[in-house]
């Protein structure tokens, strides 16, 4: 599968990322240290930052390959991929537990996530080499930080001339050994931006990102304050579309997938930001991770 990118250039899109079973509990408030709290509801959803972003890309109309690992009980994750229109040829089933999370969603739709990496952390150099062998110069690689071997994947893909897009989430020390100079585009939230740059204020985060990685495009999401795109001296801002928050899980992943789709389709940046903001607002208004991600048709029709 190839996507015709801006100017009709044909490239493949690979997302090397996590697939998680999300155990989601509805709670009045987030459980406190030492507290036992009854939840008022429980659901199992398909998620993982990787899978969510692949499904968002596919629902936005992009042909995407997902690479990753699941355990034997993770068949539902494979099905979600296939049903969502994602190519699952590079997903391996191994004798490990699938990645999973325990997610609390409170009465305001805010969440709190405890992650167990499981099979997502079993990526080997051999597997990376095998997968990347199917891609070439000019193809796009999307990464998050929920699989192991990220530094190796980045180095190999860069060597091959792939365009690397990184969502450094969740931010932890595994990212310290990655060569961010090889990244073409960062999509990150303000907390992650602060962790990458050591700054707290939006403008300073943006300045530092430009100073550290002058060739990279940056999309910084600012929660209720929307998002900012920056590339060299160019900057665009986008507000949020307000909806009643039901569950914020995967809102950022939906934004990421939709914004990348707009880049592939060659949309002007302000249109891409607006499309991504709309898609993510719809995701916030629904329960679950992959289940909450809208189809492009719905996003285009939505009156927000
Ligand atoms: O970004 C949301 C995702 O983060 C959830 O689906 C969960 O699996 C965690 O990885």
PDB file of C-alpha atoms in Angstrom, residues 34 65 69 97 107-108 124 170 228 247 273 297 301 304:
ATOM      1  CA  UNK A  34      -4.045   4.182  50.480  1.00  0.00           C
ATOM      2  CA  UNK A  65       1.277  -0.382   8.057  1.00  0.00           C
ATOM      3  CA  UNK A  69       4.092  -7.254  19.034  1.00  0.00           C
ATOM      4  CA  UNK A  97       1.359 -10.872  27.828  1.00  0.00           C
ATOM      5  CA  UNK A 107     -16.685  12.302  36.143  1.00  0.00           C
ATOM      6  CA  UNK A 108     -15.070  15.147  34.126  1.00  0.00           C
ATOM      7  CA  UNK A 124      14.431  -7.208  18.740  1.00  0.00           C
ATOM      8  CA  UNK A 170       5.172   8.928  27.408  1.00  0.00           C
ATOM      9  CA  UNK A 228       0.838  25.538  17.746  1.00  0.00           C
ATOM     10  CA  UNK A 247     -13.215  10.395  27.933  1.00  0.00           C
ATOM     11  CA  UNK A 273      -4.499  21.859  12.491  1.00  0.00           C
ATOM     12  CA  UNK A 297     -16.384  11.807   6.752  1.00  0.00           C
ATOM     13  CA  UNK A 301     -19.480  16.944   8.475  1.00  0.00           C
ATOM     14  CA  UNK A 304     -18.446  22.153  16.151  1.00  0.00           C
TER      15      UNK A 304
END
